[in-house]
Amino acid sequence: MKKIYLDNAATSNPKPPSVISAVNNYLQNICSSPGRGGYFLGLEAGRVVFDTRQKLKQLFNAPSEEYVIFTPNVTYALNFALLGVLKPGDHVITTSMEHNSVIRPLRYLEQTRKIALNIIQCNKKGELDPEQIKKAIKPTTKMIIMTHASNVTGGIMPVETLHDLKEYTDAMLVVDAAQTAGVLEIDFKKLDLDFLCFTGHKALYGPPGTGGMVISPRAAKILAPSVHGGTGSRSDVELQPDFMPDKMEAGTPNTAGIAGLNAGLNFILEKGVENIHQHEMQLTRTFVNGLQQIPGISIWGPKDMDKMVSTVSITVEGRDLSELAFSLDADYGIMIRSGLHCSPLGHKTIGTFPEGTLRFSFGYFNTEEEVIYSIEALNQLTAD
Amino acid sequence: MKKIYLDNAATSNPKPPSVISAVNNYLQNICSSPGRGGYFLGLEAGRVVFDTRQKLKQLFNAPSEEYVIFTPNVTYALNFALLGVLKPGDHVITTSMEHNSVIRPLRYLEQTRKIALNIIQCNKKGELDPEQIKKAIKPTTKMIIMTHASNVTGGIMPVETLHDLKEYTDAMLVVDAAQTAGVLEIDFKKLDLDFLCFTGHKALYGPPGTGGMVISPRAAKILAPSVHGGTGSRSDVELQPDFMPDKMEAGTPNTAGIAGLNAGLNFILEKGVENIHQHEMQLTRTFVNGLQQIPGISIWGPKDMDKMVSTVSITVEGRDLSELAFSLDADYGIMIRSGLHCSPLGHKTIGTFPEGTLRFSFGYFNTEEEVIYSIEALNQLTAD
């Protein structure tokens, strides 16, 4: 039986061969602590890390390399932004399409730091009206945080409208690019963001254990570190250094993963973000068109290729979703996810809580044939 | 020129070939999100993570798999223990031989949560008198935290005396095993610890980006999460789940690294911790004996093979240490570290602050010939 991986919104699979060989090469030939040993291999490890920062700076148009910070995954980046900025009494605006990596730390801060939280309700398609954000702004608004694209519907949020809000507020502007870094063009400086949080192991094609954030100079000034420890810098002092990126990067980093991420970034910079996106949206278009011919299938989200990335959530009338996911895997070799995808609020918004959805998410390595095979599989399964 | 890596206290190099091929195999053939997709590969990823928990449970005699928690490195584990337990007014006892991964979060908590800190002064050899810990105990003592072995001198701390303190205090007992996990036998239950923090990429022979902690049932009850987000569990709720290990593990873990750590643990369990230790101490003995024949070299620390692990710190009278380190690398191919090794307090204790030391640290793959060559190199260099 053929095997078709359609869970790229969780992690991309396969990885480009260059990513796997970069990790292998690092573990085989370098494998030293960066910035800690002055010998050749230690410097080489430091060079891998710095070169990856430079590539991320290029991809996202970051203000400088020092404002590109590595974290273990995007969840840590989002937590570092929230926990490192918000203080008691601060007001935060977010949306009802967020992942639990935003909602859970915010709920925690509501309980422990008495922040005030305003969750803007999106419509049944998961779409956000930017006017609602503007209306919610208060003098105490310290942060506006939203996902760039929903991991449930694939719907793209209007992050390009955020910088217009600077006329009305000094709030920190934070974007969760877990689902978009690598497939949508993101210009940090043009968007006028303060935090862009990204993961390495999804559409940047790096290994798990990688991710990070780009921050603005003004964010760098107020951001408190969440983890304290050895940085290989200012080892004479008993407090975390106050310069970036060391302030936010304690302990030995995942250098092998970063070496792989470097190769993933090369892959993207060579293919071109726009070309990757076009390919994925062609697959998504075929899939959505095919699904619309199958009776009993509901597609949740925008259903408009200009308003979404390559993630499609569906339900099937009268059918148990986890049973369908099991059959797709066991009988057709199609790997997808069923359930809530760590976004209970998103499902409440679109009306699929608590059952959730079947989620199909396409990556650069998927083909038109795989999509057609998947439509055929759904056709057969739902006809049973 | 031959290349000799003697910086195993920073990270072990080389990694066993099985570790590199396990990472490779994971990235090539599995590469799915554990606990998030119900399909075969997702379950396989979950199995790798669970199997590694089981091996760590076995190695450290942990209370159960659920109390083995993965973190990105030992620094995160120590921070999670400190930040997740300590509250304003709590008193903490630690030692003057700690790494900045303990001292920096404690200094931060002094400033931000008004904890009271008692740093027990060790003697000039870096040795701790356990009586001093006992004398420092107060009714408000919430935690006693110490390294298992200094990363500067290699000196082993009397962690086996900690459980005697339970007669006098309910304080949480925390051990930083960064330098010992994999080379000294550690029995979590026998030592009666509450937190054992370890790294994966040193003597456990795993890749960078791995580490974790073993916690006691009573620690599990009070430990607050430091990072909040998706766990693949209780996705219907907007707060972090309150059960272990999910409570402490948010976002996609470094599964490729964990697969490598699994192979590293197999390597250790096959070789036997005691055999690895014996080999490393034989090398250390040869090195220390050789050094004692070289005029002008001072060895800092216990100099007693029963009281140390395979890390040796030296200074050379009248010589600049970073120049010596550079020559060892450039002229002899010997990779070591000079400086403070992220432990300013340790150097102040033994009297080598702020210049630091040259640190040589041996691993399982080093040989007697390499040690003799290194002694000869130091002989030549110091005679210049």
Coordinates of N, CA and C in Angstrom, one line a residue, chain A residues 65-157:
Chain A
E65 N 20.8 40.3 13.0 CA 21.0 38.9 13.4 C 20.8 38.8 14.9
E66 N 21.2 39.8 15.7 CA 21.1 39.6 17.2 C 19.6 39.6 17.6
Y67 N 18.7 40.0 16.8 CA 17.3 40.0 17.1 C 16.6 38.8 16.6
V68 N 17.4 37.8 16.1 CA 16.9 36.5 15.7 C 17.3 35.5 16.9
I69 N 16.3 35.0 17.6 CA 16.5 34.2 18.8 C 16.1 32.8 18.6
F70 N 16.9 31.9 18.9 CA 16.5 30.5 18.8 C 15.8 30.0 20.1
T71 N 14.8 29.2 19.9 CA 14.0 28.6 21.0 C 13.8 27.1 20.6
P72 N 13.4 26.3 21.6 CA 13.2 24.9 21.3 C 12.1 24.6 20.3
N73 N 11.1 25.4 20.3 CA 10.0 25.3 19.3 C 9.2 26.6 19.4
V74 N 8.1 26.7 18.6 CA 7.4 28.0 18.5 C 6.6 28.2 19.8
T75 N 6.2 27.2 20.5 CA 5.5 27.3 21.8 C 6.4 28.1 22.8
Y76 N 7.7 27.7 22.9 CA 8.6 28.4 23.8 C 8.7 29.9 23.3
A77 N 8.8 30.1 22.0 CA 8.9 31.5 21.6 C 7.7 32.3 22.0
L78 N 6.5 31.8 21.8 CA 5.3 32.5 22.2 C 5.3 32.7 23.7
N79 N 5.6 31.7 24.5 CA 5.7 31.9 25.9 C 6.7 32.9 26.4
F80 N 7.9 32.9 25.7 CA 8.9 33.9 26.1 C 8.4 35.3 25.8
A81 N 7.7 35.5 24.7 CA 7.1 36.8 24.4 C 6.1 37.2 25.4
L82 N 5.2 36.3 25.7 CA 4.1 36.7 26.6 C 4.6 36.8 28.1
L83 N 5.3 35.8 28.5 CA 5.8 35.9 29.9 C 6.9 36.9 30.1
G84 N 7.6 37.3 29.1 CA 8.7 38.2 29.2 C 8.2 39.7 29.1
V85 N 7.0 39.9 28.7 CA 6.5 41.3 28.5 C 5.4 41.7 29.4
L86 N 4.4 40.8 29.6 CA 3.2 41.1 30.3 C 3.3 41.2 31.8
K87 N 2.7 42.3 32.3 CA 2.8 42.6 33.8 C 1.3 42.7 34.3
P88 N 1.2 42.7 35.6 CA -0.2 42.8 36.2 C -0.9 44.1 35.7
G89 N -2.1 43.9 35.3 CA -2.9 45.1 34.8 C -2.8 45.3 33.3
D90 N -1.9 44.6 32.6 CA -1.8 44.8 31.2 C -3.0 44.2 30.5
H91 N -3.4 44.8 29.4 CA -4.6 44.4 28.6 C -4.0 43.7 27.3
V92 N -4.5 42.6 27.0 CA -4.1 41.9 25.8 C -5.2 41.6 24.8
I93 N -5.0 41.8 23.6 CA -6.1 41.5 22.6 C -5.6 40.3 21.7
T94 N -6.4 39.3 21.6 CA -6.1 38.2 20.7 C -7.4 37.7 20.0
T95 N -7.3 36.6 19.3 CA -8.5 36.2 18.5 C -9.0 34.8 18.9
S96 N -10.2 34.5 18.5 CA -10.8 33.2 18.8 C -10.3 32.1 17.9
M97 N -9.3 32.3 17.1 CA -8.7 31.3 16.2 C -7.4 30.8 16.7
E98 N -7.0 31.2 17.9 CA -5.6 30.9 18.3 C -5.4 29.4 18.7
H99 N -4.2 29.0 18.6 CA -3.8 27.7 19.1 C -3.6 27.8 20.6
N100 N -3.6 26.6 21.3 CA -3.4 26.6 22.7 C -2.0 27.1 23.1
S101 N -1.1 27.2 22.2 CA 0.2 27.8 22.5 C 0.2 29.3 22.8
V102 N -0.9 29.9 22.4 CA -1.2 31.3 22.7 C -2.2 31.4 23.9
I103 N -3.3 30.6 23.8 CA -4.4 30.7 24.7 C -4.0 30.2 26.1
R104 N -3.2 29.1 26.2 CA -2.9 28.5 27.5 C -2.0 29.5 28.3
P105 N -0.9 30.0 27.7 CA -0.1 31.0 28.5 C -0.9 32.2 28.9
L106 N -1.8 32.7 28.0 CA -2.6 33.8 28.3 C -3.6 33.5 29.5
R107 N -4.2 32.4 29.4 CA -5.1 32.0 30.5 C -4.3 31.9 31.9
Y108 N -3.1 31.4 31.8 CA -2.2 31.3 32.9 C -1.9 32.7 33.5
L109 N -1.6 33.6 32.6 CA -1.3 35.0 33.0 C -2.5 35.7 33.5
E110 N -3.7 35.4 33.1 CA -5.0 35.9 33.7 C -5.0 35.5 35.1
Q111 N -4.7 34.2 35.4 CA -4.8 33.7 36.7 C -3.7 34.2 37.7
T112 N -2.5 34.3 37.1 CA -1.4 34.5 38.0 C -0.9 36.0 38.0
R113 N -1.1 36.7 36.9 CA -0.7 38.1 36.9 C -1.8 39.1 36.7
K114 N -3.0 38.6 36.7 CA -4.2 39.4 36.6 C -4.1 40.3 35.3
I115 N -3.7 39.7 34.2 CA -3.8 40.5 33.0 C -5.3 40.5 32.6
A116 N -5.7 41.4 31.7 CA -7.0 41.5 31.2 C -7.0 41.0 29.7
L117 N -7.8 40.1 29.4 CA -7.8 39.4 28.1 C -9.0 39.7 27.3
N118 N -8.8 40.1 26.0 CA -9.9 40.4 25.2 C -9.8 39.5 23.9
I119 N -10.6 38.5 23.8 CA -10.5 37.5 22.7 C -11.6 37.9 21.7
I120 N -11.1 38.4 20.5 CA -12.0 38.9 19.5 C -12.6 37.7 18.8
Q121 N -14.0 37.7 18.7 CA -14.7 36.6 18.1 C -14.6 36.7 16.6
C122 N -14.1 35.6 16.0 CA -14.1 35.6 14.5 C -15.4 35.0 14.0
N123 N -15.7 35.1 12.7 CA -17.0 34.6 12.2 C -16.9 33.1 12.0
K124 N -18.0 32.5 11.5 CA -18.1 31.1 11.4 C -17.1 30.4 10.4
K125 N -16.6 31.3 9.6 CA -15.5 30.8 8.7 C -14.1 31.0 9.3
G126 N -14.1 31.5 10.5 CA -12.8 31.8 11.2 C -12.2 33.1 10.8
E127 N -12.9 34.0 10.2 CA -12.4 35.2 9.7 C -12.5 36.3 10.7
L128 N -11.4 37.1 10.7 CA -11.3 38.2 11.7 C -11.6 39.6 11.1
D129 N -12.4 40.4 11.7 CA -12.7 41.7 11.2 C -11.7 42.7 12.0
P130 N -10.7 43.2 11.2 CA -9.7 44.0 11.9 C -10.3 45.2 12.7
E131 N -11.4 45.7 12.3 CA -12.1 46.8 13.0 C -12.3 46.4 14.5
Q132 N -12.6 45.2 14.7 CA -12.9 44.7 16.0 C -11.7 44.8 16.9
I133 N -10.5 44.6 16.3 CA -9.3 44.8 17.1 C -9.1 46.3 17.5
K134 N -9.3 47.1 16.5 CA -9.2 48.6 16.8 C -10.1 49.0 17.9
K135 N -11.3 48.5 17.8 CA -12.3 48.9 18.8 C -12.0 48.4 20.2
A136 N -11.2 47.3 20.3 CA -10.9 46.8 21.6 C -9.7 47.4 22.3
I137 N -9.0 48.3 21.5 CA -7.8 48.9 22.1 C -8.2 49.8 23.3
K138 N -7.4 49.7 24.4 CA -7.6 50.5 25.6 C -6.2 51.2 25.9
P139 N -6.2 52.1 26.8 CA -4.9 52.7 27.1 C -4.0 51.7 27.8
T140 N -4.5 50.7 28.4 CA -3.7 49.6 29.0 C -3.3 48.5 28.1
T141 N -3.7 48.6 26.8 CA -3.4 47.5 25.9 C -1.9 47.4 25.7
K142 N -1.3 46.3 26.1 CA 0.1 46.1 26.0 C 0.6 45.2 24.9
M143 N -0.4 44.4 24.4 CA 0.0 43.4 23.4 C -1.2 43.1 22.5
I144 N -1.0 42.9 21.2 CA -2.0 42.4 20.3 C -1.3 41.2 19.7
I145 N -1.9 40.0 19.9 CA -1.2 38.8 19.4 C -2.2 38.0 18.6
M146 N -1.8 37.5 17.4 CA -2.6 36.7 16.6 C -1.8 35.7 15.7
T147 N -2.5 34.7 15.4 CA -1.9 33.7 14.5 C -1.9 34.3 13.1
H148 N -0.9 33.9 12.3 CA -0.8 34.3 10.9 C -1.8 33.5 10.0
A149 N -1.9 32.2 10.4 CA -2.9 31.3 9.7 C -3.4 30.3 10.7
S150 N -4.7 30.0 10.7 CA -5.2 29.0 11.7 C -4.7 27.6 11.3
N151 N -4.4 26.9 12.4 CA -3.9 25.5 12.2 C -5.1 24.6 12.0
V152 N -6.3 25.1 12.2 CA -7.5 24.3 12.0 C -8.1 24.5 10.6
T153 N -8.3 25.7 10.2 CA -9.0 26.0 8.9 C -8.0 26.4 7.8
G154 N -6.8 26.7 8.2 CA -5.8 27.2 7.2 C -6.1 28.7 6.9
G155 N -7.1 29.3 7.5 CA -7.5 30.7 7.2 C -6.4 31.7 7.5
I156 N -6.1 32.6 6.6 CA -5.1 33.6 6.9 C -5.7 34.8 7.6
M157 N -5.0 35.2 8.6 CA -5.5 36.4 9.4 C -4.9 37.7 8.8

